[in-house]
mmCIF file of C-alpha atoms in Angstrom:
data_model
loop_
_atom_site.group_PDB
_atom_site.id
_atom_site.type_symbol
_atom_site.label_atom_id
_atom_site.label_comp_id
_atom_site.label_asym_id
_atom_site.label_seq_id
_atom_site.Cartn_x
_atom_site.Cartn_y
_atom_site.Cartn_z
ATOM 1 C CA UNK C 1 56.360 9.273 -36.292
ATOM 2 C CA UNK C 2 56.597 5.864 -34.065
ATOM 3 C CA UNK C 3 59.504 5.168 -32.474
ATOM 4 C CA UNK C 4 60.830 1.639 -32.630
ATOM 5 C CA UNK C 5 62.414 -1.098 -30.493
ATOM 6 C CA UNK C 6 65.353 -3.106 -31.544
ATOM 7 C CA UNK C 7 63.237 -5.843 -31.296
ATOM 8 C CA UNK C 8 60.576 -4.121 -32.788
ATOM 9 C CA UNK C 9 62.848 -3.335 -36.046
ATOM 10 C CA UNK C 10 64.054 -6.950 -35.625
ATOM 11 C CA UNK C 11 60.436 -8.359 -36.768
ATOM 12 C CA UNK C 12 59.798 -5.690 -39.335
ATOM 13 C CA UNK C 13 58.387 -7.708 -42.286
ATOM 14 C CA UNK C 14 61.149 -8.852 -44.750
ATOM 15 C CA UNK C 15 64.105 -8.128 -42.056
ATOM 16 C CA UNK C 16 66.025 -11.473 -41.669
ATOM 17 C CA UNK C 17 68.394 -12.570 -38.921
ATOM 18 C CA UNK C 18 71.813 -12.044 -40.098
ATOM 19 C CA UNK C 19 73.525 -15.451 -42.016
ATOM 20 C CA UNK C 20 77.235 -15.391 -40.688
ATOM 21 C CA UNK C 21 78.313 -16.081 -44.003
ATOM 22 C CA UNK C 22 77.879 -11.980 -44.427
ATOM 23 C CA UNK C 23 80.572 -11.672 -41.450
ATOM 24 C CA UNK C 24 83.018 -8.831 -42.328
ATOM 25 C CA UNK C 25 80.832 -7.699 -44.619
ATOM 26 C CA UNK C 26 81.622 -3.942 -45.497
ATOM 27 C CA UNK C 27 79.264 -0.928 -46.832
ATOM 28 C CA UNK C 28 82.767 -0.008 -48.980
ATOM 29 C CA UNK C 29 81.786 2.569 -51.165
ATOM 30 C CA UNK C 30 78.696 4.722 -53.815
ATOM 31 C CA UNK C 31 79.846 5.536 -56.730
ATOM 32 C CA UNK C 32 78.723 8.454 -58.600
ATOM 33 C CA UNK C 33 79.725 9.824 -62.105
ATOM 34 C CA UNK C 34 81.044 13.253 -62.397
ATOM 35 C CA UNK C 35 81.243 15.979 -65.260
ATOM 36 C CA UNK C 36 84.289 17.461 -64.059
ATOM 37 C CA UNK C 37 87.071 16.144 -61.903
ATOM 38 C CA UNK C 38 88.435 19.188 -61.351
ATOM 39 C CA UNK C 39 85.332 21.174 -59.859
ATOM 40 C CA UNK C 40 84.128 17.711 -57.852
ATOM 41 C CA UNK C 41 87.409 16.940 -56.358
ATOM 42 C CA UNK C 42 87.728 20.796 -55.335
ATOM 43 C CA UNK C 43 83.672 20.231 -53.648
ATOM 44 C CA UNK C 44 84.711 17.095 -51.797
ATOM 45 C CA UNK C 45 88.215 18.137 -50.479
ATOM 46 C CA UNK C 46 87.871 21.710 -49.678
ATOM 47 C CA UNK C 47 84.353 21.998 -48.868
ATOM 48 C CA UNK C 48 83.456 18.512 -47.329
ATOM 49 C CA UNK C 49 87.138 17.538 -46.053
ATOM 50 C CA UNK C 50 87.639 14.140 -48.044
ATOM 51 C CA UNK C 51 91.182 12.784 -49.047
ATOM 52 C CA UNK C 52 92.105 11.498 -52.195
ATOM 53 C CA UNK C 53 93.085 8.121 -51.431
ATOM 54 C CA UNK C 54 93.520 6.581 -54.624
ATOM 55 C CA UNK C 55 92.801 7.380 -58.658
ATOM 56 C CA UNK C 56 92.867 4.796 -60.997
ATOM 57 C CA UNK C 57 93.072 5.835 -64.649
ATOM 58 C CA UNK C 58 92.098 3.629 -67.615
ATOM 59 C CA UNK C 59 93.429 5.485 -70.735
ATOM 60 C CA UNK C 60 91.976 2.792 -73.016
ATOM 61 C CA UNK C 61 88.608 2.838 -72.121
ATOM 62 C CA UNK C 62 88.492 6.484 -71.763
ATOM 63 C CA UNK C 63 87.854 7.034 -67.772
ATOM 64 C CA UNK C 64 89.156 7.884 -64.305
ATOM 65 C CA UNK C 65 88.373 6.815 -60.711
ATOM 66 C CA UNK C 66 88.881 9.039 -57.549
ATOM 67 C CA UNK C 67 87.848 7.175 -54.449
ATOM 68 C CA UNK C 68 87.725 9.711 -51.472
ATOM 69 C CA UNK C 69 87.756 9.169 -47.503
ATOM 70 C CA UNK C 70 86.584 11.399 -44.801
ATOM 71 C CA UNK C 71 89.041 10.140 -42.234
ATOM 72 C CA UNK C 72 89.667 11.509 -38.660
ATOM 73 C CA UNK C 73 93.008 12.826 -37.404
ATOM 74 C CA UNK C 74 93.853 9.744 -35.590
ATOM 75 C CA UNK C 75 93.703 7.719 -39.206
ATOM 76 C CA UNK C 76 97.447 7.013 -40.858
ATOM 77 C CA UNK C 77 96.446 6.324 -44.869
ATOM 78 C CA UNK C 78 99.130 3.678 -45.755
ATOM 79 C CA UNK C 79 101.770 4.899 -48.255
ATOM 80 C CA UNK C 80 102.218 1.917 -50.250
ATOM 81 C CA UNK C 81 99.979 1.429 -53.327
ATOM 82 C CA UNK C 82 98.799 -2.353 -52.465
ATOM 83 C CA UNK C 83 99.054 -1.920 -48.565
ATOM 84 C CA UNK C 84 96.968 1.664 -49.607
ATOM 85 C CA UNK C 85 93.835 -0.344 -51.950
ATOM 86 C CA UNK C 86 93.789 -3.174 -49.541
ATOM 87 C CA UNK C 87 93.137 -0.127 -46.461
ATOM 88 C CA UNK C 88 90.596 1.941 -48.470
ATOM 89 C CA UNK C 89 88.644 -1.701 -49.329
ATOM 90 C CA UNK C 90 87.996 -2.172 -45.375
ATOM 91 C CA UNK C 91 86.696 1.250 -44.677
ATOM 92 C CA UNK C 92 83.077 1.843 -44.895
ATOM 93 C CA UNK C 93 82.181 5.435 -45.944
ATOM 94 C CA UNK C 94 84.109 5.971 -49.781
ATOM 95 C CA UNK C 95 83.049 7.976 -52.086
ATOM 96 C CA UNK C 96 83.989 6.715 -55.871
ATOM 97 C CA UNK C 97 83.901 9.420 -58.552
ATOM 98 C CA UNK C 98 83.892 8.197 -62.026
ATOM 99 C CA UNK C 99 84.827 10.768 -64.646
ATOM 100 C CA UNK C 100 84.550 9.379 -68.338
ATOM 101 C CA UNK C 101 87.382 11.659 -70.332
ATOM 102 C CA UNK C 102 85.908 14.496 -72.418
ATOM 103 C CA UNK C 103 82.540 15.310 -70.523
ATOM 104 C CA UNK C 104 83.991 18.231 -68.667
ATOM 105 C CA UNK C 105 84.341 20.161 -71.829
ATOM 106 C CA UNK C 106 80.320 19.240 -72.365
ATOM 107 C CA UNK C 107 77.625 22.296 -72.417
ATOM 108 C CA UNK C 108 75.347 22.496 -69.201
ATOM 109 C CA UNK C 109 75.076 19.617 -66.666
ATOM 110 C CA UNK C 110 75.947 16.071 -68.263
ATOM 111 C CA UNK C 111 74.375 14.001 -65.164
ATOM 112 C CA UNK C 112 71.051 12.822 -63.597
ATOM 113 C CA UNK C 113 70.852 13.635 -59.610
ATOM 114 C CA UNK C 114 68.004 11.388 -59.659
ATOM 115 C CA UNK C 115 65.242 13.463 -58.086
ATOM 116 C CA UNK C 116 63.309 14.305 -60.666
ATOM 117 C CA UNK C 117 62.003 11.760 -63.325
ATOM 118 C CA UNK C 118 63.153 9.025 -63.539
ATOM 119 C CA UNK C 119 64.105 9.048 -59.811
ATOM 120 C CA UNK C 120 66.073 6.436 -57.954
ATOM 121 C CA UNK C 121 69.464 7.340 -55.661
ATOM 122 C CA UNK C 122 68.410 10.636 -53.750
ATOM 123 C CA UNK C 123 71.196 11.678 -52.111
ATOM 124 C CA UNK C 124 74.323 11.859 -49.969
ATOM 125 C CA UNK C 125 74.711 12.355 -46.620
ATOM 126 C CA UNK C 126 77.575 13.940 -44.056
ATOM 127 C CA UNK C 127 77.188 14.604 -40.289
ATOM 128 C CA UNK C 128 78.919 17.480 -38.746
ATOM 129 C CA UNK C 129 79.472 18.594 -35.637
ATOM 130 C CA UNK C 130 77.576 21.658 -35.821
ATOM 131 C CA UNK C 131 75.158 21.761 -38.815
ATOM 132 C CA UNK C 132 74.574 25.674 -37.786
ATOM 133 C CA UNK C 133 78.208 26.191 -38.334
ATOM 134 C CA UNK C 134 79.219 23.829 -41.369
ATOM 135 C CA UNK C 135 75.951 25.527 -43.012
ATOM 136 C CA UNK C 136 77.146 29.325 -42.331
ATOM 137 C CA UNK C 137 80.442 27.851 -43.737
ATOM 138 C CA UNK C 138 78.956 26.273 -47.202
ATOM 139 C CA UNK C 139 76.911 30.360 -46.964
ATOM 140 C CA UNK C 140 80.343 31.877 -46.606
ATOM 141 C CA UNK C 141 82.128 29.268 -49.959
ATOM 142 C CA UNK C 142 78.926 30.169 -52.316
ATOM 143 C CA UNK C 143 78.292 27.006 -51.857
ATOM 144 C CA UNK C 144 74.674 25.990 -53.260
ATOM 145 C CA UNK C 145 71.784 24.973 -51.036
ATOM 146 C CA UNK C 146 69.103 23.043 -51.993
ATOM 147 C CA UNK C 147 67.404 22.863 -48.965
ATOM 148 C CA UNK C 148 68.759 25.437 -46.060
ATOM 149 C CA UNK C 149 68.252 24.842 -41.993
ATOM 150 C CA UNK C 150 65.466 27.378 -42.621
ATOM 151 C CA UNK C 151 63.518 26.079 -45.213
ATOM 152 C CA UNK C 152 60.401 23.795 -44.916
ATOM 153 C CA UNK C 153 59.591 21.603 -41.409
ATOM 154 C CA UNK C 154 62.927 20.063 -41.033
ATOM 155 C CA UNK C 155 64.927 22.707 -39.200
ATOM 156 C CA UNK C 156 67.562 20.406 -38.583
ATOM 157 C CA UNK C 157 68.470 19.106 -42.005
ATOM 158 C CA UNK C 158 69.563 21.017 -45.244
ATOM 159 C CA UNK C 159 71.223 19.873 -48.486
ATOM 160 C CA UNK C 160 74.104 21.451 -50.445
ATOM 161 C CA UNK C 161 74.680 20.248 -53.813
ATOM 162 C CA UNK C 162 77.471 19.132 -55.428
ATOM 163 C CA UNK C 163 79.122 20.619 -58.708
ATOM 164 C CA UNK C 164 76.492 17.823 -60.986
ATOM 165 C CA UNK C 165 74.049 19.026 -58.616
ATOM 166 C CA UNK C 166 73.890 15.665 -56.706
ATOM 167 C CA UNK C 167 72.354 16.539 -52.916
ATOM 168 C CA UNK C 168 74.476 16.360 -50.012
ATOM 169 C CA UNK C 169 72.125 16.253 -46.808
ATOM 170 C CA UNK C 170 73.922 17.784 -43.878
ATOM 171 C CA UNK C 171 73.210 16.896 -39.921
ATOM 172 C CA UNK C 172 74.424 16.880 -36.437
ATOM 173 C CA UNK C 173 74.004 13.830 -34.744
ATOM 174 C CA UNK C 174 73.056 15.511 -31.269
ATOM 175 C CA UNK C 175 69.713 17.630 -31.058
ATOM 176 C CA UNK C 176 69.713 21.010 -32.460
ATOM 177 C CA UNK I 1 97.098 2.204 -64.989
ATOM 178 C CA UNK I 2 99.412 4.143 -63.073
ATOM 179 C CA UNK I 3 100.153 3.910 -59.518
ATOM 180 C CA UNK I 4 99.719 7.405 -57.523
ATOM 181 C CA UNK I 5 101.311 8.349 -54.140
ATOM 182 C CA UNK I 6 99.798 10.244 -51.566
ATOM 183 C CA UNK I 7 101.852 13.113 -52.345
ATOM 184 C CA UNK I 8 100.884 12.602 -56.116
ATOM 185 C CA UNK I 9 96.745 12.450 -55.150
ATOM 186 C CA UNK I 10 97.241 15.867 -53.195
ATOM 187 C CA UNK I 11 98.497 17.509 -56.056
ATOM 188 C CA UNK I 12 95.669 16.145 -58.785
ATOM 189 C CA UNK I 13 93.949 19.476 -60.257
ATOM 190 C CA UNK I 14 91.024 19.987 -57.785
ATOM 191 C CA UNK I 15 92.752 18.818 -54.338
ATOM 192 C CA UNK I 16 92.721 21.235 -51.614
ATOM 193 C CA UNK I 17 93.903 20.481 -48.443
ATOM 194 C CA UNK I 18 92.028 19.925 -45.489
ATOM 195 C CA UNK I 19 89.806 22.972 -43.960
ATOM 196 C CA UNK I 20 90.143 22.290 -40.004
ATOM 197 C CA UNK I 21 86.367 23.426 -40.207
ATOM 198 C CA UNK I 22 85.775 19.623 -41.758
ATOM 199 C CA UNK I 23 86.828 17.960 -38.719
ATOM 200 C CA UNK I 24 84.754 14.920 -37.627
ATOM 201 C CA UNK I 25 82.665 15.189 -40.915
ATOM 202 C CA UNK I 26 81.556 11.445 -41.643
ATOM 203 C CA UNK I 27 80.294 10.509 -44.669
ATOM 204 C CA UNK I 28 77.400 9.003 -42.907
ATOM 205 C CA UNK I 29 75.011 7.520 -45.519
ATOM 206 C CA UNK I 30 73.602 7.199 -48.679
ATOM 207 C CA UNK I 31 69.825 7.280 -49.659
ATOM 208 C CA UNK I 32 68.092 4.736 -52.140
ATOM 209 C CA UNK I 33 64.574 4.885 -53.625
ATOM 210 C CA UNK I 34 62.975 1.737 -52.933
ATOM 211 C CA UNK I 35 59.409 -0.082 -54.239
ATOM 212 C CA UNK I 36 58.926 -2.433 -51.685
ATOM 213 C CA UNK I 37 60.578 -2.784 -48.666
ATOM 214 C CA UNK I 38 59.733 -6.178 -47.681
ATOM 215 C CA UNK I 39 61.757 -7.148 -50.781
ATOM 216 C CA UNK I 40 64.496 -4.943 -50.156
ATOM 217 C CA UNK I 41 64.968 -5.384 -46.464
ATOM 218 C CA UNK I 42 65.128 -9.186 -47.329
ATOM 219 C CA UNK I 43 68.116 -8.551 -49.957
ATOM 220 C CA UNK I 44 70.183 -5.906 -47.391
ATOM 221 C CA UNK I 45 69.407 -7.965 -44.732
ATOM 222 C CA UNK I 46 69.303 -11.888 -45.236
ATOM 223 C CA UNK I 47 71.496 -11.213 -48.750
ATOM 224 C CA UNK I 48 74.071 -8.823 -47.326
ATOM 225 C CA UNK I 49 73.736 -9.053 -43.810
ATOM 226 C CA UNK I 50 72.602 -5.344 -42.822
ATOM 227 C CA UNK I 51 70.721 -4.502 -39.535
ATOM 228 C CA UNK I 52 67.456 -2.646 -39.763
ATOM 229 C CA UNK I 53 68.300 0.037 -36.975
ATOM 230 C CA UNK I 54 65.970 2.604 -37.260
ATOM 231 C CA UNK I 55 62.661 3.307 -38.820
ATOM 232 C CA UNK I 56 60.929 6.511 -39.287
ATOM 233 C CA UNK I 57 57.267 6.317 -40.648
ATOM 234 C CA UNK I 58 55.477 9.821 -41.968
ATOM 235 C CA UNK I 59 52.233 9.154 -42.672
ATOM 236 C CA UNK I 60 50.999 12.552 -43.891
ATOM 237 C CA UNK I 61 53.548 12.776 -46.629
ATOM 238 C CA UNK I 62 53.066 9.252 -47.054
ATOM 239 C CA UNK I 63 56.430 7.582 -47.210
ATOM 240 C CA UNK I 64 58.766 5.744 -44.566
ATOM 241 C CA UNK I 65 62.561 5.543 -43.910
ATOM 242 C CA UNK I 66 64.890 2.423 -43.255
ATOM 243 C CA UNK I 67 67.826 2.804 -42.002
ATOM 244 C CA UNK I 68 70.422 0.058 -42.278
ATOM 245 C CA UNK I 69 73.947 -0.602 -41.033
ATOM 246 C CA UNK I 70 76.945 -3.463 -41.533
ATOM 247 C CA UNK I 71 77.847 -3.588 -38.339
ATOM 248 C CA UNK I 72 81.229 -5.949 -37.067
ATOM 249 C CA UNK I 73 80.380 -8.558 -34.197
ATOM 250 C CA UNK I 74 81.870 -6.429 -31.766
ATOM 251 C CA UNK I 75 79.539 -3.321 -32.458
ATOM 252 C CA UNK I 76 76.256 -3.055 -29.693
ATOM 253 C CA UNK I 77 73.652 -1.018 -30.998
ATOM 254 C CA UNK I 78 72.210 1.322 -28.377
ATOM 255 C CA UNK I 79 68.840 -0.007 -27.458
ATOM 256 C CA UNK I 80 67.691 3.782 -26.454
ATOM 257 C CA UNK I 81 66.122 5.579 -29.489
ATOM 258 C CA UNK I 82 67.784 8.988 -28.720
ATOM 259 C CA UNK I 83 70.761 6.906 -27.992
ATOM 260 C CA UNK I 84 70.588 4.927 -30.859
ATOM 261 C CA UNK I 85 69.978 7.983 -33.208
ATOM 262 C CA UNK I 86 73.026 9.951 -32.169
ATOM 263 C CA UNK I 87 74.922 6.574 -32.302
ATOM 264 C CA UNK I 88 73.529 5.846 -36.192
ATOM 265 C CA UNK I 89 74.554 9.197 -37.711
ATOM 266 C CA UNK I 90 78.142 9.306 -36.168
ATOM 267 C CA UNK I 91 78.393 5.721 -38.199
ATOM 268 C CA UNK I 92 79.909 5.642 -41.375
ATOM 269 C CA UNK I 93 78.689 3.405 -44.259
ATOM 270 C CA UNK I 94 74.982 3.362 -43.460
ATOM 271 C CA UNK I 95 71.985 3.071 -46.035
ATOM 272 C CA UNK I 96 69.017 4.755 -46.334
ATOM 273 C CA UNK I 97 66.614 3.279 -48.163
ATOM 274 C CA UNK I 98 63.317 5.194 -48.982
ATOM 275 C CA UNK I 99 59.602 3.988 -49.612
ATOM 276 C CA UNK I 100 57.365 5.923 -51.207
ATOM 277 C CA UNK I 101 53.803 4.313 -49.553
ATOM 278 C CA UNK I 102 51.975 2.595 -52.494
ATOM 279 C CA UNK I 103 54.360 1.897 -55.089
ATOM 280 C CA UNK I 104 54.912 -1.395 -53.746
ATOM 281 C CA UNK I 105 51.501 -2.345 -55.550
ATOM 282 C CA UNK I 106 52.563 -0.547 -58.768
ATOM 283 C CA UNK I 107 53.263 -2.957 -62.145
ATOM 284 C CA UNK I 108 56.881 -2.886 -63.224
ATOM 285 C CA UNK I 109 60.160 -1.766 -62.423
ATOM 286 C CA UNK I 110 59.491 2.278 -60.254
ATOM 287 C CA UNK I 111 62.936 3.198 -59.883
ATOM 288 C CA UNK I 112 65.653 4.219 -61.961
ATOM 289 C CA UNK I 113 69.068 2.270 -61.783
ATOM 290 C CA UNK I 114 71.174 5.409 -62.828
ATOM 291 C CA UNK I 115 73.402 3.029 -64.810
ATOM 292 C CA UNK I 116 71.240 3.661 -68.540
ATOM 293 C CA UNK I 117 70.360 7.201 -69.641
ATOM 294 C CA UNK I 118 69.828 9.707 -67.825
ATOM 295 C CA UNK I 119 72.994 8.359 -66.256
ATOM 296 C CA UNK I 120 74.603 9.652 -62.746
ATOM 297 C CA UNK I 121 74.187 7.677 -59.497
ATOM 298 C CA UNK I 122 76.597 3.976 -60.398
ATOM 299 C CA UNK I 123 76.320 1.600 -57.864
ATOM 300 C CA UNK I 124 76.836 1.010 -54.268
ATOM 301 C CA UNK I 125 79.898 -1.486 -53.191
ATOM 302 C CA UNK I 126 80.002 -4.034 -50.117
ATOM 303 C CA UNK I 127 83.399 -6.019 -49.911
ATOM 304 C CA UNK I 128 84.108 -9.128 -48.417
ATOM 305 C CA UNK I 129 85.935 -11.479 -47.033
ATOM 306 C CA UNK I 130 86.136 -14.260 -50.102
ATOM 307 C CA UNK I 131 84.439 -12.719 -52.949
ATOM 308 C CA UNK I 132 84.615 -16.447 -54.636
ATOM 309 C CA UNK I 133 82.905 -17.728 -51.435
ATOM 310 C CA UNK I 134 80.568 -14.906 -51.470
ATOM 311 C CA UNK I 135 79.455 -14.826 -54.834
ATOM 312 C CA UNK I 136 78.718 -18.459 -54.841
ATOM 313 C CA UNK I 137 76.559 -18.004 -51.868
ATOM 314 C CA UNK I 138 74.895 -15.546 -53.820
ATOM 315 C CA UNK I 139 74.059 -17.826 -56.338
ATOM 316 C CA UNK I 140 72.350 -20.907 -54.332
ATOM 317 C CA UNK I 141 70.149 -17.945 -53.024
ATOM 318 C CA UNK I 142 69.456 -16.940 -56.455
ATOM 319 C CA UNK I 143 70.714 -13.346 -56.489
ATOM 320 C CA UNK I 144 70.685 -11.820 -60.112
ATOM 321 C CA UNK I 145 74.145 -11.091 -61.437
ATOM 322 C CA UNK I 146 74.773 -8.112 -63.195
ATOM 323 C CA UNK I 147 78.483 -9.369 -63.523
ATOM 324 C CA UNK I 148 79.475 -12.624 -62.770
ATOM 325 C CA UNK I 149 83.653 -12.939 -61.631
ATOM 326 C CA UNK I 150 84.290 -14.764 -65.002
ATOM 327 C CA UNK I 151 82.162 -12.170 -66.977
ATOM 328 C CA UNK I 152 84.486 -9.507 -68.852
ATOM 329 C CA UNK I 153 88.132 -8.256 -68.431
ATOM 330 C CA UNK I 154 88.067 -7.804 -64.448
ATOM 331 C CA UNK I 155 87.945 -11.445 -62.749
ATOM 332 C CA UNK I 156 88.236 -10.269 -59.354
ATOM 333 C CA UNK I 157 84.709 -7.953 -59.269
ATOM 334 C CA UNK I 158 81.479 -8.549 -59.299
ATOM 335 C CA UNK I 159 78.034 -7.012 -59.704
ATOM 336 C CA UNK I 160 74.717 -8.029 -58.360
ATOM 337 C CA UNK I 161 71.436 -6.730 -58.538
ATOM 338 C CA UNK I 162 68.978 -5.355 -55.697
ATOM 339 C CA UNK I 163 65.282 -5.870 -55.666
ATOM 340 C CA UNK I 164 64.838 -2.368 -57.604
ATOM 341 C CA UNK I 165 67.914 -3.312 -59.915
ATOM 342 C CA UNK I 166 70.347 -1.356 -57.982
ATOM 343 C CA UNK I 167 73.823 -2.403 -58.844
ATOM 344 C CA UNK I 168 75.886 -3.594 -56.108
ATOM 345 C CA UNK I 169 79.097 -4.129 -56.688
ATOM 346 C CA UNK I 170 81.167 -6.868 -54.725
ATOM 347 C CA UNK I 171 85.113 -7.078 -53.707
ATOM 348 C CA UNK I 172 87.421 -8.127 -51.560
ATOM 349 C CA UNK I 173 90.107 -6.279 -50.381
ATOM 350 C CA UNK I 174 92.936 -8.697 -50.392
ATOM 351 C CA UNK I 175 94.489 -9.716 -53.805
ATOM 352 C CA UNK I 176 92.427 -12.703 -55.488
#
C-alpha cells in the first residue's frame, strides 16, 4: 500500500481542481430503504447514538422518511420545523431511512445490502472512539457482526449489520 | 404531511435515547462500488467539487480505495498521511468509492444502482447553495438527469446520475 501526497492525490488521473461554483457544497445525506421502522430506528438510536431529527410521512403514496444525525453534545437541534429542515440540510453525515408502508409485516428480509450479486453500495461507516470498546458493546446488545476486530487481516476494522443486514464498518481514527 | 417536534421524534416506536457509550460516534462515510475511477473522480470532483484525500491501493486483492471529502474553504487538510488519516475519519460526510482493478475495461453498466429490483441502497444527497443555479450548471456540463426540478410533483429536488448510475440527489436547504 503507497502512501500519497496531497499533491500526489491532486494529479491522480480524472481528479479535477475544484470549480467554485461547487462552493458550499454539502455531502447531506445516503439514503437507504428499510423493512421495519421500528427495529432500524431502535439499531440507529440505541446502538449507534443517532437522533431523529425529522420524519416526513406521505400517506398517499404509501411511505415514511426518518432522517437521523449523529450529533455531539455541544450541537442544539433547532425546535422549529422550518428553522429544524433548513439545519439538518447543512449538516453533512444524515442518514435517510425510507420505509414504504406494509413491508414490515413481509416474510424474511425485503432488501438488497448490495454485496452479493448484483453489487453496488457496500456499506456504512461510523468512527468511535474506541473500536475495542464500541465492539465489546455491539458483543454485549447481540448485536450481529459481519466482520469482528478478530477476523481476517484487518484487525482494526469490523462490521455490524443493521436490522436489513446493511454493513456498518466500525473504526477508531487513532492507531489501534 | 405532518409536522413532528423533537419531543414527538423521541417518542416514534423504535427511539431510544442516547447510550453515553455513543459519544463522539460520527457517521463518517459511505462506500460506493465504482467501474472506473477516472470517470468517477471526474464527476465527484470537477461535477461536485469533492477532494481526493486519500488513496489506498492493494494490489494482491486487486482493488483500490478513494477517499473523497466536501470540504468548506476554511478547512486545511493535513498534509501528513498519519495526520491526514486520523483527520479524514473524524470527518463527517466523506465518500468512499471502491474499484475493483479491471472492471474499468468490462462492456456495460458493472454496478447495481439499488434503485430497481433487488432494491435497498437509494441514493446519496449533496445540497447546495441555489439548486436552480446548480442544476443548470449541471446541464452545460452535460450531467444526466434522473429528475429534472420541473419533472414530477416535487419542484424543489433534483436527481442526477453518477458515472455508474448512482442517483444523487440535489437540494438546497433554504425554501425555493
Amino acid at each position: 500500500m503507497t502512501a500519497h501526497t496531497l499533491a500526489d492525490l491532486a494529479s491522480v488521473p480524472g481528479v479535477a481542481p475544484r470549480d467554485a461554483a461547487t462552493r458550499d457544497f454539502v455531502f447531506n445525506h445516503t439514503m437507504l430503504r428499510v423493512k421495519d421502522p421500528v427495529a432500524s430506528l431502535d439499531f440507529y438510536t440505541r446502538v449507534l447514538g443517532f437522533t431523529l431529527v425529522r420524519k416526513a410521512d406521505f400517506e398517499q403514496a404509501k411511505f415514511s422518511l426518518f432522517f437521523l444525525a449523529l450529533v455531539d453534545d455541544a450541537t442544539v437541534i433547532p425546535e422549529d420545523g422550518d428553522a429544524r429542515r433548513e439545519w439538518l440540510a447543512r449538516q453533512p453525515g444524515v442518514l435517510e431511512l425510507t420505509h414504504n408502508h406494509g413491508t414490515e409485516s413481509q416474510d424474511g428480509p425485503v432488501y438488497h445490502d448490495g454485496n452479493s450479486d448484483p453489487r453496488g453500495f457496500g456499506h456504512i461507516c461510523v468512527s468511535v472512539p474506541d473500536v475495542r470498546a464500541a465492539c465489546a458493546r455491539f458483543e454485549s446488545l447481540g448485536v450481529p457482526f459481519q466482520k469482528r476486530l478478530s477476523d481476517g487481516s484487518m484487525k482494526s476494522i469490523a462490521f455490524i449489520k443493521d436490522p436489513d443486514g446493511y454493513w456498518v464498518e466500525i473504526i477508531q481514527p487513532t492507531p489501534l
